Amino acid sequence: MEGYIDIRKLTLDELVGVTSLYPWYAGARKELCERMSRMGEAALSDRQFPDAAMHLPSRSVVSDIVRRAKTMNLTDADVDDLVRSYEQEKEGQRQNEPSGKVYAGVGDYFSQEEYDLVRREEDNVFSRYAARARKTGPEVAAPVREQEFDLYTETLAQIYAEQGYYEQAKSIYSKLILAYPEKNAYFAALIQKIDELN
């Protein structure tokens, strides 16, 4: 075949250029995701994967690429290294074991020092909302009024009539008579029909 370019042979910069010129070219997006995932986690941010998934026919393609990139390849791992790391981990657990600590069935199982070691910035989301609510006080909802619509259609009136809300349907037809005086006979006939059903 003549006149085509194999995207697998393009450099990374050329591939980025192709995806910027043709954002809906799914094959180029998929190839770019695969290459970036092979380069490591730092190459493609968490924001770029959803953006690429938006342009592909199936999000599972990007999901599979991300999963493959995050799995560890242990095919060439030395068994001695694995055993050594396992033993070090076991020994570290023995050293970290609390001696003589009594745990109650209720309350907080972690000391403040232990919690400070694992605390992240995202943990404070709720406390910010709670603090803001304490400052402003509880929100008082506005009294609920009957909804007033600016838009009345014949279809809405028909729906009301079909559901048994005859007064609302007649009210809408009355407003339609005022809005469309050339159709007042038609809407008046519909109001009469509702009166007969009622």
CSV table of C-alpha atoms in Angstrom, one decimal:
chain,number,residue,atom,x,y,z
A,1,MET,CA,0.0,0.0,0.0
A,2,GLU,CA,1.2,3.4,-0.8
A,3,GLY,CA,0.4,6.7,0.9
A,4,TYR,CA,0.1,5.6,4.5
A,5,ILE,CA,2.3,6.1,7.5
A,6,ASP,CA,2.7,3.4,10.1
A,7,ILE,CA,2.1,5.1,13.4
A,8,ARG,CA,4.2,2.6,15.3
A,9,LYS,CA,7.3,3.9,13.4
A,10,LEU,CA,6.7,7.5,14.3
A,11,THR,CA,8.8,9.1,17.1
A,12,LEU,CA,7.1,10.2,20.2
A,13,ASP,CA,7.2,13.9,19.2
A,14,GLU,CA,5.7,13.1,15.8
A,15,LEU,CA,3.0,11.0,17.5
A,16,VAL,CA,2.1,13.8,19.9
A,17,GLY,CA,1.9,16.1,16.8
A,18,VAL,CA,-0.5,13.7,15.1
A,19,THR,CA,-2.8,13.5,18.1
A,20,SER,CA,-2.8,17.3,18.4
A,21,LEU,CA,-3.6,17.7,14.7
A,22,TYR,CA,-6.2,14.9,14.6
A,23,PRO,CA,-7.6,14.6,18.2
A,24,TRP,CA,-10.2,12.0,17.3
A,25,TYR,CA,-7.7,9.6,15.7
A,26,ALA,CA,-8.2,6.8,18.1
A,27,GLY,CA,-5.3,4.6,16.8
A,28,ALA,CA,-2.8,7.4,17.4
A,29,ARG,CA,-4.2,8.0,20.9
A,30,LYS,CA,-4.0,4.4,21.8
A,31,GLU,CA,-0.4,4.1,20.5
A,32,LEU,CA,0.6,7.3,22.4
A,33,CYS,CA,-0.9,5.9,25.7
A,34,GLU,CA,0.9,2.6,25.2
A,35,ARG,CA,4.2,4.3,24.6
A,36,MET,CA,3.8,6.7,27.5
A,37,SER,CA,2.9,3.9,29.9
A,38,ARG,CA,6.0,1.9,28.8
A,39,MET,CA,8.1,5.0,29.8
A,40,GLY,CA,6.9,4.8,33.4
A,41,GLU,CA,4.3,6.3,35.6
A,42,ALA,CA,5.9,9.8,35.5
A,43,ALA,CA,5.6,10.0,31.7
A,44,LEU,CA,1.8,10.2,31.5
A,45,SER,CA,-0.1,12.0,34.2
A,46,ASP,CA,-3.4,10.8,35.7
A,47,ARG,CA,-5.1,13.6,33.9
A,48,GLN,CA,-3.9,12.5,30.5
A,49,PHE,CA,-5.4,9.0,30.7
A,50,PRO,CA,-9.0,10.2,31.1
A,51,ASP,CA,-8.4,12.7,28.3
A,52,ALA,CA,-7.2,9.9,26.0
A,53,ALA,CA,-10.1,7.6,27.1
A,54,MET,CA,-12.5,10.3,26.0
A,55,HIS,CA,-11.3,10.0,22.4
A,56,LEU,CA,-11.3,6.2,22.2
A,57,PRO,CA,-14.4,4.1,21.4
A,58,SER,CA,-13.9,2.0,24.5
A,59,ARG,CA,-12.5,3.3,27.8
A,60,SER,CA,-11.5,-0.3,28.7
A,61,VAL,CA,-8.6,0.0,26.2
A,62,VAL,CA,-7.0,2.8,28.3
A,63,SER,CA,-7.9,1.0,31.5
A,64,ASP,CA,-6.0,-2.1,30.3
A,65,ILE,CA,-3.0,-0.1,29.4
A,66,VAL,CA,-2.9,1.6,32.8
A,67,ARG,CA,-3.3,-1.7,34.6
A,68,ARG,CA,-0.5,-3.3,32.5
A,69,ALA,CA,1.8,-0.4,33.3
A,70,LYS,CA,1.2,-0.6,37.1
A,71,THR,CA,1.8,-4.4,37.4
A,72,MET,CA,5.2,-5.4,38.5
A,73,ASN,CA,7.4,-7.5,36.3
A,74,LEU,CA,9.0,-10.1,38.5
A,75,THR,CA,10.2,-12.5,35.8
A,76,ASP,CA,13.9,-11.7,36.3
A,77,ALA,CA,13.8,-11.1,40.0
A,78,ASP,CA,16.4,-13.0,41.9
A,79,VAL,CA,14.9,-15.5,44.4
A,80,ASP,CA,17.5,-14.7,47.0
A,81,ASP,CA,16.6,-11.0,46.9
A,82,LEU,CA,13.0,-11.9,47.3
A,83,VAL,CA,13.7,-14.1,50.3
A,84,ARG,CA,16.0,-11.5,51.9
A,85,SER,CA,13.3,-8.7,51.5
A,86,TYR,CA,10.7,-11.0,52.9
A,87,GLU,CA,12.9,-11.8,55.9
A,88,GLN,CA,13.7,-8.1,56.5
A,89,GLU,CA,10.0,-7.3,56.3
A,90,LYS,CA,9.2,-10.0,58.8
A,91,GLU,CA,11.9,-8.8,61.1
A,92,GLY,CA,10.7,-5.2,60.8
A,93,GLN,CA,7.2,-6.4,61.8
A,94,ARG,CA,8.5,-8.1,64.9
A,95,GLN,CA,10.4,-4.9,65.9
A,96,ASN,CA,7.2,-2.8,65.4
A,97,GLU,CA,5.0,-5.2,67.4
A,98,PRO,CA,3.7,-3.4,70.4
A,99,SER,CA,4.6,-5.2,73.6
A,100,GLY,CA,1.9,-5.2,76.3
A,101,LYS,CA,-0.5,-2.7,74.6
A,102,VAL,CA,-4.1,-3.2,75.6
A,103,TYR,CA,-6.7,-2.3,73.0
A,104,ALA,CA,-10.2,-1.4,74.0
A,105,GLY,CA,-13.2,-2.5,72.0
A,106,VAL,CA,-14.3,1.1,71.3
A,107,GLY,CA,-12.6,4.4,70.6
A,108,ASP,CA,-9.6,5.3,68.4
A,109,TYR,CA,-7.0,2.5,67.8
A,110,PHE,CA,-4.3,4.9,66.7
A,111,SER,CA,-2.4,7.4,68.8
A,112,GLN,CA,-2.0,10.9,67.6
A,113,GLU,CA,1.6,10.3,66.6
A,114,GLU,CA,0.6,7.3,64.5
A,115,TYR,CA,-2.1,9.3,62.8
A,116,ASP,CA,0.3,12.2,62.1
A,117,LEU,CA,2.6,9.7,60.2
A,118,VAL,CA,0.0,8.8,57.7
A,119,ARG,CA,-2.1,12.0,57.5
A,120,ARG,CA,-2.5,13.5,54.1
A,121,GLU,CA,-3.8,16.8,52.9
A,122,GLU,CA,-7.0,15.2,51.4
A,123,ASP,CA,-8.0,14.0,54.9
A,124,ASN,CA,-9.1,17.5,55.9
A,125,VAL,CA,-11.8,17.9,53.3
A,126,PHE,CA,-14.7,17.3,55.7
A,127,SER,CA,-13.3,19.3,58.6
A,128,ARG,CA,-13.0,22.4,56.3
A,129,TYR,CA,-16.7,22.0,55.4
A,130,ALA,CA,-17.6,21.5,59.0
A,131,ALA,CA,-15.6,24.6,60.1
A,132,ARG,CA,-17.3,26.7,57.5
A,133,ALA,CA,-20.7,25.4,58.6
A,134,ARG,CA,-20.0,26.3,62.2
A,135,LYS,CA,-18.9,29.9,61.2
A,136,THR,CA,-21.9,30.6,59.0
A,137,GLY,CA,-24.5,28.6,61.0
A,138,PRO,CA,-27.0,26.2,59.6
A,139,GLU,CA,-28.4,27.0,56.2
A,140,VAL,CA,-32.1,27.9,56.2
A,141,ALA,CA,-33.9,26.7,53.2
A,142,ALA,CA,-36.1,29.2,51.4
A,143,PRO,CA,-39.8,28.4,51.8
A,144,VAL,CA,-41.0,26.1,49.0
A,145,ARG,CA,-43.4,27.8,46.7
A,146,GLU,CA,-45.4,26.4,43.9
A,147,GLN,CA,-43.2,26.4,40.9
A,148,GLU,CA,-43.9,29.1,38.3
A,149,PHE,CA,-42.7,28.2,34.9
A,150,ASP,CA,-41.8,30.8,32.2
A,151,LEU,CA,-42.3,28.2,29.5
A,152,TYR,CA,-45.7,26.6,28.9
A,153,THR,CA,-46.2,24.2,26.1
A,154,GLU,CA,-49.1,22.2,24.7
A,155,THR,CA,-47.1,19.0,25.4
A,156,LEU,CA,-46.7,19.9,29.1
A,157,ALA,CA,-50.5,20.5,29.3
A,158,GLN,CA,-51.1,17.1,27.6
A,159,ILE,CA,-48.8,15.4,30.1
A,160,TYR,CA,-50.6,17.1,33.0
A,161,ALA,CA,-54.0,16.0,31.6
A,162,GLU,CA,-52.8,12.4,31.0
A,163,GLN,CA,-51.6,12.2,34.6
A,164,GLY,CA,-54.9,13.6,36.0
A,165,TYR,CA,-53.7,17.1,36.9
A,166,TYR,CA,-56.6,18.7,35.0
A,167,GLU,CA,-56.5,22.1,36.7
A,168,GLN,CA,-52.8,22.6,35.8
A,169,ALA,CA,-53.5,21.5,32.3
A,170,LYS,CA,-56.4,24.0,32.0
A,171,SER,CA,-54.2,26.7,33.5
A,172,ILE,CA,-51.5,26.1,30.9
A,173,TYR,CA,-54.0,26.0,28.0
A,174,SER,CA,-55.4,29.4,29.3
A,175,LYS,CA,-51.9,30.9,29.2
A,176,LEU,CA,-51.4,29.5,25.8
A,177,ILE,CA,-54.6,31.2,24.6
A,178,LEU,CA,-53.1,34.5,25.8
A,179,ALA,CA,-49.7,33.8,24.2
A,180,TYR,CA,-51.1,32.5,20.9
A,181,PRO,CA,-54.4,34.3,20.1
A,182,GLU,CA,-54.6,32.9,16.6
A,183,LYS,CA,-55.0,29.4,18.2
A,184,ASN,CA,-57.5,30.4,20.9
A,185,ALA,CA,-60.3,28.3,19.4
A,186,TYR,CA,-58.0,25.2,19.4
A,187,PHE,CA,-56.9,25.6,23.0
A,188,ALA,CA,-60.5,26.4,24.1
A,189,ALA,CA,-61.6,23.2,22.6
A,190,LEU,CA,-58.9,21.3,24.5
A,191,ILE,CA,-60.1,23.0,27.8
A,192,GLN,CA,-63.7,21.8,27.0
A,193,LYS,CA,-62.4,18.3,26.4
A,194,ILE,CA,-60.7,18.3,29.8
A,195,ASP,CA,-63.9,19.5,31.4
A,196,GLU,CA,-65.8,16.7,29.8
A,197,LEU,CA,-63.3,14.1,31.1
A,198,ASN,CA,-63.5,15.6,34.6
